[in-house]
Each structure stands twice: as C-alpha cells, then as structure tokens.
Short mmCIF file of N, CA, C and O in Angstrom, two decimals:
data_model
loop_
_atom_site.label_atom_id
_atom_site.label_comp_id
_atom_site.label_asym_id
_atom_site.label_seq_id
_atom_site.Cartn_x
_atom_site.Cartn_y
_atom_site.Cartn_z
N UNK Y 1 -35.72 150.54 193.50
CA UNK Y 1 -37.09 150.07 193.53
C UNK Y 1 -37.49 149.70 194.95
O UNK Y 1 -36.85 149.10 195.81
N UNK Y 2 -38.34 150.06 194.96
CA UNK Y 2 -39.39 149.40 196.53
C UNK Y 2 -39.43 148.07 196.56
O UNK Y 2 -39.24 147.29 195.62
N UNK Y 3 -39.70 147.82 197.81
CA UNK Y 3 -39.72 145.62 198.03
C UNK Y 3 -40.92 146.19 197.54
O UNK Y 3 -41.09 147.38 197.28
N UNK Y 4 -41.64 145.39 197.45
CA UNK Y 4 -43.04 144.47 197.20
C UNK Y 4 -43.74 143.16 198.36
O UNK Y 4 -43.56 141.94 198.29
N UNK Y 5 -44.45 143.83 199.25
CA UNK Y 5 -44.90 143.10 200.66
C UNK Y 5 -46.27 142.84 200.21
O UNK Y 5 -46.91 143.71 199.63
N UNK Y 6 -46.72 141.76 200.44
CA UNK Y 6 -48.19 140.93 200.39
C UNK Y 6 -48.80 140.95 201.47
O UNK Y 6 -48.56 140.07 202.30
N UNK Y 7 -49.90 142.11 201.77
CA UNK Y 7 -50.42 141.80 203.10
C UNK Y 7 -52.05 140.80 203.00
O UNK Y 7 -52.84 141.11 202.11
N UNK Y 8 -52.29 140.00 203.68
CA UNK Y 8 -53.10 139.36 203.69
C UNK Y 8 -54.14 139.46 204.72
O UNK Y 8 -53.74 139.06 205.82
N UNK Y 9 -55.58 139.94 204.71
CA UNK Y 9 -56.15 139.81 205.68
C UNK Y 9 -57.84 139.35 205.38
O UNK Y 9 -58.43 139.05 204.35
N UNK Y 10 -58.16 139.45 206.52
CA UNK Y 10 -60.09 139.33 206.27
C UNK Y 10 -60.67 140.51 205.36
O UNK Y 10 -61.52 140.45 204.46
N UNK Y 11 -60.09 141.38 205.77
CA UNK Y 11 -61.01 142.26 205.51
C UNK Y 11 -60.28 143.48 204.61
O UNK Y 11 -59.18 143.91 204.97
N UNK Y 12 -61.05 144.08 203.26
CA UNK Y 12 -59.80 144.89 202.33
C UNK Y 12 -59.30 146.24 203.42
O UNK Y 12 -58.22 146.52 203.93
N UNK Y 13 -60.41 146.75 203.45
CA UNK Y 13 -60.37 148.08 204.48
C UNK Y 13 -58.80 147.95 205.65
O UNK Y 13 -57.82 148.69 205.70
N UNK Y 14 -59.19 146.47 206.62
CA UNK Y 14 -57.68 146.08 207.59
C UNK Y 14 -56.65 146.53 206.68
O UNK Y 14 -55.94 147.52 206.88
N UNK Y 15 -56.58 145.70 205.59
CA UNK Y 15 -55.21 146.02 204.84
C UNK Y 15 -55.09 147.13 204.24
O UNK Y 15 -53.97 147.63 204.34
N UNK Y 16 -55.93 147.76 203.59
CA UNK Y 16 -55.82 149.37 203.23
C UNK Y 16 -55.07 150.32 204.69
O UNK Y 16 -54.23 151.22 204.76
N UNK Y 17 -55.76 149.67 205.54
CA UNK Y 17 -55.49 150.70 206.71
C UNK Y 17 -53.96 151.06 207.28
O UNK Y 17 -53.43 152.05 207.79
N UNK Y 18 -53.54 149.65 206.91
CA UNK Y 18 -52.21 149.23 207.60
C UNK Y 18 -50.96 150.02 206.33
O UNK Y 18 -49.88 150.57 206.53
N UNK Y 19 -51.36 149.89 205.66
CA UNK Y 19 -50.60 150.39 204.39
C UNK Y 19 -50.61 152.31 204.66
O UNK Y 19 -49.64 153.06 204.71
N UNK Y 20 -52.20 152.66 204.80
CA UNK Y 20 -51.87 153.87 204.72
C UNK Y 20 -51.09 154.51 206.03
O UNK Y 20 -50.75 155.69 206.10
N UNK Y 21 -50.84 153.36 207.21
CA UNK Y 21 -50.03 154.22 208.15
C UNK Y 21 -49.16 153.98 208.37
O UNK Y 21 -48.52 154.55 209.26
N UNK Y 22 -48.58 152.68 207.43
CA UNK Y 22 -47.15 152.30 207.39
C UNK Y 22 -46.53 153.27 206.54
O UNK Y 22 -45.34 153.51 206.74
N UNK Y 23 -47.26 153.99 205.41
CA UNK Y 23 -46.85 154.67 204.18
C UNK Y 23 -45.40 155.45 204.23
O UNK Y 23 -44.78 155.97 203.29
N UNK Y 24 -45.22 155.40 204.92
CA UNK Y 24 -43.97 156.23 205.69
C UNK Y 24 -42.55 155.37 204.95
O UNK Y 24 -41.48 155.67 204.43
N UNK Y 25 -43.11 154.45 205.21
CA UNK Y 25 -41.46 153.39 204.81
C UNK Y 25 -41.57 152.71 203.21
O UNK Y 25 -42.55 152.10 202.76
N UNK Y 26 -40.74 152.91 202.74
CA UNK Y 26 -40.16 152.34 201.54
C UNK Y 26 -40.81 151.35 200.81
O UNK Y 26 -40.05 150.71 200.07
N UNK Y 27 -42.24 150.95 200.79
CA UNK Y 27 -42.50 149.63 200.85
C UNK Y 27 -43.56 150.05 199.03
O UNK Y 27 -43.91 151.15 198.58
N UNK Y 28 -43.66 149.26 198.71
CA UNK Y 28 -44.73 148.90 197.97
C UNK Y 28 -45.87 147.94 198.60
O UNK Y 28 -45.55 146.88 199.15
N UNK Y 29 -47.23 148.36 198.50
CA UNK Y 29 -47.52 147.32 199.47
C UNK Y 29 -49.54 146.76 198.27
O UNK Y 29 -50.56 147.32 197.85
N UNK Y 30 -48.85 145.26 198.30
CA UNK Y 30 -50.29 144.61 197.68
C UNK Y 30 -51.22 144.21 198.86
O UNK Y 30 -50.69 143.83 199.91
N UNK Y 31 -52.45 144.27 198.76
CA UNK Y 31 -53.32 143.38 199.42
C UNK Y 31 -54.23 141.86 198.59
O UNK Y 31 -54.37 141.62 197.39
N UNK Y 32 -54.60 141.23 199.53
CA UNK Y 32 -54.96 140.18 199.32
C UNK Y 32 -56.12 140.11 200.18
O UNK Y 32 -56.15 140.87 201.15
N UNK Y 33 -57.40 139.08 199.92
CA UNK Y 33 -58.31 138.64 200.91
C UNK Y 33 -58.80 137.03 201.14
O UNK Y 33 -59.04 136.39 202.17
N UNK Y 34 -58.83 136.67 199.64
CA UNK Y 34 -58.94 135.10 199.76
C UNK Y 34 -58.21 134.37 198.87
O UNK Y 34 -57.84 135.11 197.95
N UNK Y 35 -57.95 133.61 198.77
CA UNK Y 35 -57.35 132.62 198.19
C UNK Y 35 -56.94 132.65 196.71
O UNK Y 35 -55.85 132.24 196.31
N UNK Y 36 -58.18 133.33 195.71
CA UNK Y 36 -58.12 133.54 194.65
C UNK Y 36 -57.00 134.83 194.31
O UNK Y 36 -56.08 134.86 193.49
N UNK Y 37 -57.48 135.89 195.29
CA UNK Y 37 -56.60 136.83 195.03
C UNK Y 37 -55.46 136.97 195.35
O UNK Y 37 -54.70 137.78 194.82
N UNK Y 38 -55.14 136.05 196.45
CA UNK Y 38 -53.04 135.52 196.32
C UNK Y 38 -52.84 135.15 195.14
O UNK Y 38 -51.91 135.70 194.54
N UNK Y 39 -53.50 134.28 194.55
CA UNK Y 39 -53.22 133.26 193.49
C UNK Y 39 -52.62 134.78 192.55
O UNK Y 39 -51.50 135.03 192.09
N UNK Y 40 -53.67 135.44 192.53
CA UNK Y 40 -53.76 136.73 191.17
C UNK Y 40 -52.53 137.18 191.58
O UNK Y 40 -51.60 136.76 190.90
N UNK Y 41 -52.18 138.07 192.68
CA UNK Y 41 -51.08 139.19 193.21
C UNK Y 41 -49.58 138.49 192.91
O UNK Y 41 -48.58 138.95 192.36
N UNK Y 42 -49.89 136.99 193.60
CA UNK Y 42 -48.39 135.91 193.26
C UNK Y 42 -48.06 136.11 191.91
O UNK Y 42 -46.98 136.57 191.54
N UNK Y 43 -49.21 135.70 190.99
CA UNK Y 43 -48.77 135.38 189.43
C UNK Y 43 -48.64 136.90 188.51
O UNK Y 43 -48.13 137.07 187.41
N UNK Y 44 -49.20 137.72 189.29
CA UNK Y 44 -48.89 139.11 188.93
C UNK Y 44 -47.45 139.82 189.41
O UNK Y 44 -46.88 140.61 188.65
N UNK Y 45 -47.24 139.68 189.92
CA UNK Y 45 -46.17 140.47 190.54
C UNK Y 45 -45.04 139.56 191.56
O UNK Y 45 -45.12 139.08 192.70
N UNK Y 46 -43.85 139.61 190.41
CA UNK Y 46 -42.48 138.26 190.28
C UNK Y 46 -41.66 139.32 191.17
O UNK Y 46 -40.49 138.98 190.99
N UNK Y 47 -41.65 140.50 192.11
CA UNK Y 47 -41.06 141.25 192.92
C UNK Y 47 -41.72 141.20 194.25
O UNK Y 47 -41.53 142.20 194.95
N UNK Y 48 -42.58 140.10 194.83
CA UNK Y 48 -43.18 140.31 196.45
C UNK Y 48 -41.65 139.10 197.18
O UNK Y 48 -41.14 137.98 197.13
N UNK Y 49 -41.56 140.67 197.88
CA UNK Y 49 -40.50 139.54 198.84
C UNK Y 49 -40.78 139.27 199.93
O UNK Y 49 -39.86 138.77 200.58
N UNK Y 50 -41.97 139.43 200.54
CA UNK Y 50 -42.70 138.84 201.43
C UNK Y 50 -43.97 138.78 201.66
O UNK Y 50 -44.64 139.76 201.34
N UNK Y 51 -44.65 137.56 202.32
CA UNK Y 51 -46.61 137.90 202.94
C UNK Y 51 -46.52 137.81 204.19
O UNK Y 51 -45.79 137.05 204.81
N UNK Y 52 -47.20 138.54 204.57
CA UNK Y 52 -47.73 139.10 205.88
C UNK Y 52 -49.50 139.06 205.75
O UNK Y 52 -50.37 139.67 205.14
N UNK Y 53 -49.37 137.66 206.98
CA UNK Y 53 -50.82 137.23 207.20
C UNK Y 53 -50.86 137.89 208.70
O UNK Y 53 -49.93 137.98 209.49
N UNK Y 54 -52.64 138.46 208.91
CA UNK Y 54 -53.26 138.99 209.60
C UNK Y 54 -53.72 137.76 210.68
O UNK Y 54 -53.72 136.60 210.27
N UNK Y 55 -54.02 138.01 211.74
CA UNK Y 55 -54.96 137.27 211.94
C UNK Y 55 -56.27 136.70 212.68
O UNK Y 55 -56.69 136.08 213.65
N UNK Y 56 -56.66 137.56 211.19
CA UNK Y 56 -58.26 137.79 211.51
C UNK Y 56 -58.83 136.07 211.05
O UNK Y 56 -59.74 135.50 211.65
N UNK Y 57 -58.13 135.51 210.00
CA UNK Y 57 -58.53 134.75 208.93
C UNK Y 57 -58.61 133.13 209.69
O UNK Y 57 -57.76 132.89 210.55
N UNK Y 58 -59.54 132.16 209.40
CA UNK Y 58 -60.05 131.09 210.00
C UNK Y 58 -58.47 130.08 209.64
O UNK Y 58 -57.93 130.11 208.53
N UNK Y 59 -57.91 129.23 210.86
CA UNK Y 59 -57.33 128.62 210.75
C UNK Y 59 -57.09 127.66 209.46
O UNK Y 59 -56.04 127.05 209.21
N UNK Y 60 -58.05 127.65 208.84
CA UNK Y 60 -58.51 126.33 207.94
C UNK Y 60 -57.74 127.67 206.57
O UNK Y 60 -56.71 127.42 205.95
N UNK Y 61 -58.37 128.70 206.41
CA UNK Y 61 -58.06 129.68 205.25
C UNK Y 61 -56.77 129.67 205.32
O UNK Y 61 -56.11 129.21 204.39
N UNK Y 62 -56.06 130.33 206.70
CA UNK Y 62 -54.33 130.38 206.42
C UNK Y 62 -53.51 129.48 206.09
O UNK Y 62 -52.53 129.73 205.39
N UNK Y 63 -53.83 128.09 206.63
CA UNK Y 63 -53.28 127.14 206.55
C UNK Y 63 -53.50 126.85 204.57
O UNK Y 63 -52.62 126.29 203.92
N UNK Y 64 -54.61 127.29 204.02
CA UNK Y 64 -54.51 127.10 202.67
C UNK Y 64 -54.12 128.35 201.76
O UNK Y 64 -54.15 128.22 200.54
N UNK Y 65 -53.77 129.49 202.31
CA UNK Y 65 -53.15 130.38 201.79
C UNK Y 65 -51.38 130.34 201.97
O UNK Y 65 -50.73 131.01 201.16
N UNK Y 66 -50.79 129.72 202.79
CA UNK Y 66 -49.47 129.10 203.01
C UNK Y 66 -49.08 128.09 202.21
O UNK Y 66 -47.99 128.20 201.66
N UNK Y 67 -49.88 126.93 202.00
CA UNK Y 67 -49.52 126.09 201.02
C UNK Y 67 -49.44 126.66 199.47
O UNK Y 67 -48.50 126.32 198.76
N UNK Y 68 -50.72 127.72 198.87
CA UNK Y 68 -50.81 128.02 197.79
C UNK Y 68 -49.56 128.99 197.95
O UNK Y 68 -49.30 129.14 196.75
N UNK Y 69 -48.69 129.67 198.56
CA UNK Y 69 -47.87 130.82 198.51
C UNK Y 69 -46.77 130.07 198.33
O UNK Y 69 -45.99 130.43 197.45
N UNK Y 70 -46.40 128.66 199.29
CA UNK Y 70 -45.09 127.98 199.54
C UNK Y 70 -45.38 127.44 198.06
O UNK Y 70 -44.48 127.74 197.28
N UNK Y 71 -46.46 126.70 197.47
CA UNK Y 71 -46.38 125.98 196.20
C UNK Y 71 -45.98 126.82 194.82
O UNK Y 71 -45.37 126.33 193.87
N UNK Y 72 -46.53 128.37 194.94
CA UNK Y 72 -46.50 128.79 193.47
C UNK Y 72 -44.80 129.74 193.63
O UNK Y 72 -43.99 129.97 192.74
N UNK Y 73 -44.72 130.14 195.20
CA UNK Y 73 -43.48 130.91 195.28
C UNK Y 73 -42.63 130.39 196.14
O UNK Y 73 -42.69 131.14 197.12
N UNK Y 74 -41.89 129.56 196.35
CA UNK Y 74 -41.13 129.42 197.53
C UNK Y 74 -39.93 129.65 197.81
O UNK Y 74 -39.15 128.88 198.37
N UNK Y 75 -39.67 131.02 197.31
CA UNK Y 75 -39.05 132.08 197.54
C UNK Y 75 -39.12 133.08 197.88
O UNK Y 75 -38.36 134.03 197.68
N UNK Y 76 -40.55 132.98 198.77
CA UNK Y 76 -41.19 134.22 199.47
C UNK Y 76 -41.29 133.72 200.70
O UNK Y 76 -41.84 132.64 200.90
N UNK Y 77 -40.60 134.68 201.96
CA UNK Y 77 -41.30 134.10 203.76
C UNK Y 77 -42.72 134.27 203.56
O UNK Y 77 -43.49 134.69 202.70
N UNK Y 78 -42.74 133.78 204.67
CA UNK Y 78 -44.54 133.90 205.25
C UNK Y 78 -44.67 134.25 206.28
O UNK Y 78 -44.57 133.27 207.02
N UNK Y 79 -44.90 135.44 207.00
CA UNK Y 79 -45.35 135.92 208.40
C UNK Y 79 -46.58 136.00 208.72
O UNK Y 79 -47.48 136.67 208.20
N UNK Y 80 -46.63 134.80 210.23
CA UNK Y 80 -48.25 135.01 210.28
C UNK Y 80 -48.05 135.35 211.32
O UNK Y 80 -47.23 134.72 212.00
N UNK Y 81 -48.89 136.74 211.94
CA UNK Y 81 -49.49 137.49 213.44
C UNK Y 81 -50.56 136.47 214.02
O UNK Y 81 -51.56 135.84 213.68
N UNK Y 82 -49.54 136.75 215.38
CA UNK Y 82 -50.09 135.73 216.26
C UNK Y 82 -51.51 136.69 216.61
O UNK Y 82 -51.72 137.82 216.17
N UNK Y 83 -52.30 135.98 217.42
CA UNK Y 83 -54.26 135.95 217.90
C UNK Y 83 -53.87 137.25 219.14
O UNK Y 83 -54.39 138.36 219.01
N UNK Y 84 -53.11 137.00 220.08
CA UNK Y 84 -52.74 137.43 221.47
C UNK Y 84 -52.90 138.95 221.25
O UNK Y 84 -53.77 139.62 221.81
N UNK Y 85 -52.08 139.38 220.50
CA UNK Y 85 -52.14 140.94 220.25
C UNK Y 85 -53.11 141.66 220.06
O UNK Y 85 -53.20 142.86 220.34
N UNK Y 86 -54.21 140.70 219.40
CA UNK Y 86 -55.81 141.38 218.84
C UNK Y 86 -55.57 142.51 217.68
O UNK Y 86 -54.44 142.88 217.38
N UNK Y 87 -56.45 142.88 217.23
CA UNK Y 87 -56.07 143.99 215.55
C UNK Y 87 -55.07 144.80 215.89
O UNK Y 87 -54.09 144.93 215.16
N UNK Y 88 -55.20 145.38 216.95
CA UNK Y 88 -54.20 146.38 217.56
C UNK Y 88 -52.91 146.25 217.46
O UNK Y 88 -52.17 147.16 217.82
N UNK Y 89 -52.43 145.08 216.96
CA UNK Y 89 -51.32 144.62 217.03
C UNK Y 89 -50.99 144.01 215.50
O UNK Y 89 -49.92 143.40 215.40
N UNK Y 90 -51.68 144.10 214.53
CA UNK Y 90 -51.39 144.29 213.54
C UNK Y 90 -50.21 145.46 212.66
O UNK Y 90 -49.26 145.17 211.92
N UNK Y 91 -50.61 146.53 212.99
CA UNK Y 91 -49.47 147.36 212.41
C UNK Y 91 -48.28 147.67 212.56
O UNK Y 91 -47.48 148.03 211.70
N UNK Y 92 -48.03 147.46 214.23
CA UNK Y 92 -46.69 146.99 214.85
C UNK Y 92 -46.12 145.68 214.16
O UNK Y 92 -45.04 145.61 213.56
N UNK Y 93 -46.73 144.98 214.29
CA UNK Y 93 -46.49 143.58 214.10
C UNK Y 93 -45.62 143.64 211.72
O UNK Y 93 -44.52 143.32 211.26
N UNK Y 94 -46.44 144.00 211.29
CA UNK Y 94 -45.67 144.73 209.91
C UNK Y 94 -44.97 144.88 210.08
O UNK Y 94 -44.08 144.05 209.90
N UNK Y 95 -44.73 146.48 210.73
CA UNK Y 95 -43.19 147.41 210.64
C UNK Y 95 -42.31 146.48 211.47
O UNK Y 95 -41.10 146.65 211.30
N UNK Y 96 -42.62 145.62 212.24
CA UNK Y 96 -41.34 145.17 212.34
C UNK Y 96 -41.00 144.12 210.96
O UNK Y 96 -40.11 144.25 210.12
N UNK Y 97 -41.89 143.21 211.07
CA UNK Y 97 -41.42 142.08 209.98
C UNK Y 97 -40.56 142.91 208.88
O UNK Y 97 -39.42 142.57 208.55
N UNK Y 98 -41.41 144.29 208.25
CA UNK Y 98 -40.77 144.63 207.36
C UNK Y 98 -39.34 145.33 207.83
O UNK Y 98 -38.37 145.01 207.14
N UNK Y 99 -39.18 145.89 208.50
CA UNK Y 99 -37.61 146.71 208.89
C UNK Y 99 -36.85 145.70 209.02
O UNK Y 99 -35.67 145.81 208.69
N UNK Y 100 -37.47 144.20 209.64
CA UNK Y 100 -36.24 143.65 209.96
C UNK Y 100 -35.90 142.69 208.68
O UNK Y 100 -34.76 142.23 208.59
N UNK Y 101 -36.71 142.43 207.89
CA UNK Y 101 -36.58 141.26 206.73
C UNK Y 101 -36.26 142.33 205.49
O UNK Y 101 -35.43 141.92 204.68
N UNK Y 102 -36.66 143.25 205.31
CA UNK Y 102 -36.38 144.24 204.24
C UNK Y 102 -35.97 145.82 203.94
O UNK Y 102 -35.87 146.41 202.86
N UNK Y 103 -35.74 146.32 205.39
CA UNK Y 103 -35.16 147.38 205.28
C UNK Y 103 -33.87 147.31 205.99
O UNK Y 103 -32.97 148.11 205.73
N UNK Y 104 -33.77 146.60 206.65
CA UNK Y 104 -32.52 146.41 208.19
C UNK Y 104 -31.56 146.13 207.55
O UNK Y 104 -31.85 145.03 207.08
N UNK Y 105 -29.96 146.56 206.98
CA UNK Y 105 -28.94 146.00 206.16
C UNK Y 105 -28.67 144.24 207.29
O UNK Y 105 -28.90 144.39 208.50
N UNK Y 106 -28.42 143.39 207.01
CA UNK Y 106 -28.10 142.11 207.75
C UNK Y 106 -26.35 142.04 207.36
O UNK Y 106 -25.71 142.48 206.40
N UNK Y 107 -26.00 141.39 208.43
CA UNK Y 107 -24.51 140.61 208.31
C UNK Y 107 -25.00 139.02 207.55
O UNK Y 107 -26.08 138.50 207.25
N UNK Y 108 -23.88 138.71 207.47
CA UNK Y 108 -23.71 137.44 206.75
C UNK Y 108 -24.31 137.62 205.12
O UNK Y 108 -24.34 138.59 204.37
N UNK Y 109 -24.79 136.14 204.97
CA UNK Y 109 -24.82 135.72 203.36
C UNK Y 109 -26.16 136.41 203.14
O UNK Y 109 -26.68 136.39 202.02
#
C-alpha cells in the first residue's frame, strides 16, 4: 500500500499542483484547505503518515491546524515550509520530507 501524505495549503489548485508533479513517487496524496477539512481527511483516513503544511497560510491558521492534527492524531509529524523559499519552493520542499520520512529505508528503531 501507498503512505498516505496530508498536504495542506491556501489554495486547492497549490495542492493539486504539487501532487500532480510529485505523481512520480509512491505516495497517496490528500489535500486539505481549512480547518474543517483536516478535521474531515484526519477522521477519514486512519493511514496519513504525515502533513505537509504550505506556506501560504496566515500564522494564526497553522498554528490552529497543528494543534487540531497534534490533538485528533498524534501519531502523525507535521512539516511546515518555511516563508524564505516562496511557492517555488514548495515542491522541493515535499519530495524531500517525503523520501526522507517515507520512502528512505532508516537505520535504527
């Protein structure tokens, strides 16, 4: 089975976009936009092994999309893309989180 990655952003289109050019790698991939619809994707789907926040989204939004993710799952990371990179740096910024948290075999436990 495919992981299951939560991408989170402003805008549906950003996250459609990122998906269709990541499509390449192994991933299953949900989107999200506000608050309500983490809530939905979390309680829908008991296989996301990670979110990946954008960041387009107002300090005040992420900071309450982290608490609702750490409260209903906290057994999911949370990756948030830093400002510096600008959109452009969104899709890089994925393929790594994902190769290295879910495709990369790891040593240890």
């Amino acid at each position: 089975m495919k992981p299951v990655v939560l991408l989170i952003g402003r805008l549906p289109n950003v996250v459609g976009d990122v998906a269709r050019q990541l499509d390449h790698l192994p991933i299953r991939w949900l989107g999200a936009h506000d608050p309500d619809e983490v809530r939905r994707q979390l309680d829908a789907e008991p296989r996301i092994a990670c979110a990946i926040m954008g960041a387009g989204l107002d300090d005040k939004v992420r900071g309450e999309l982290v608490g609702i993710i750490a409260a209903r799952r906290p057994d999911i990371c949370i990756h948030l893309k830093d400002r510096a990179s600008g959109p452009e740096g969104l899709v890089p910024f994925v393929e790594r989180v994902v190769r290295h948290e879910l495709l990369e075999p790891h040593d240890g436990p």
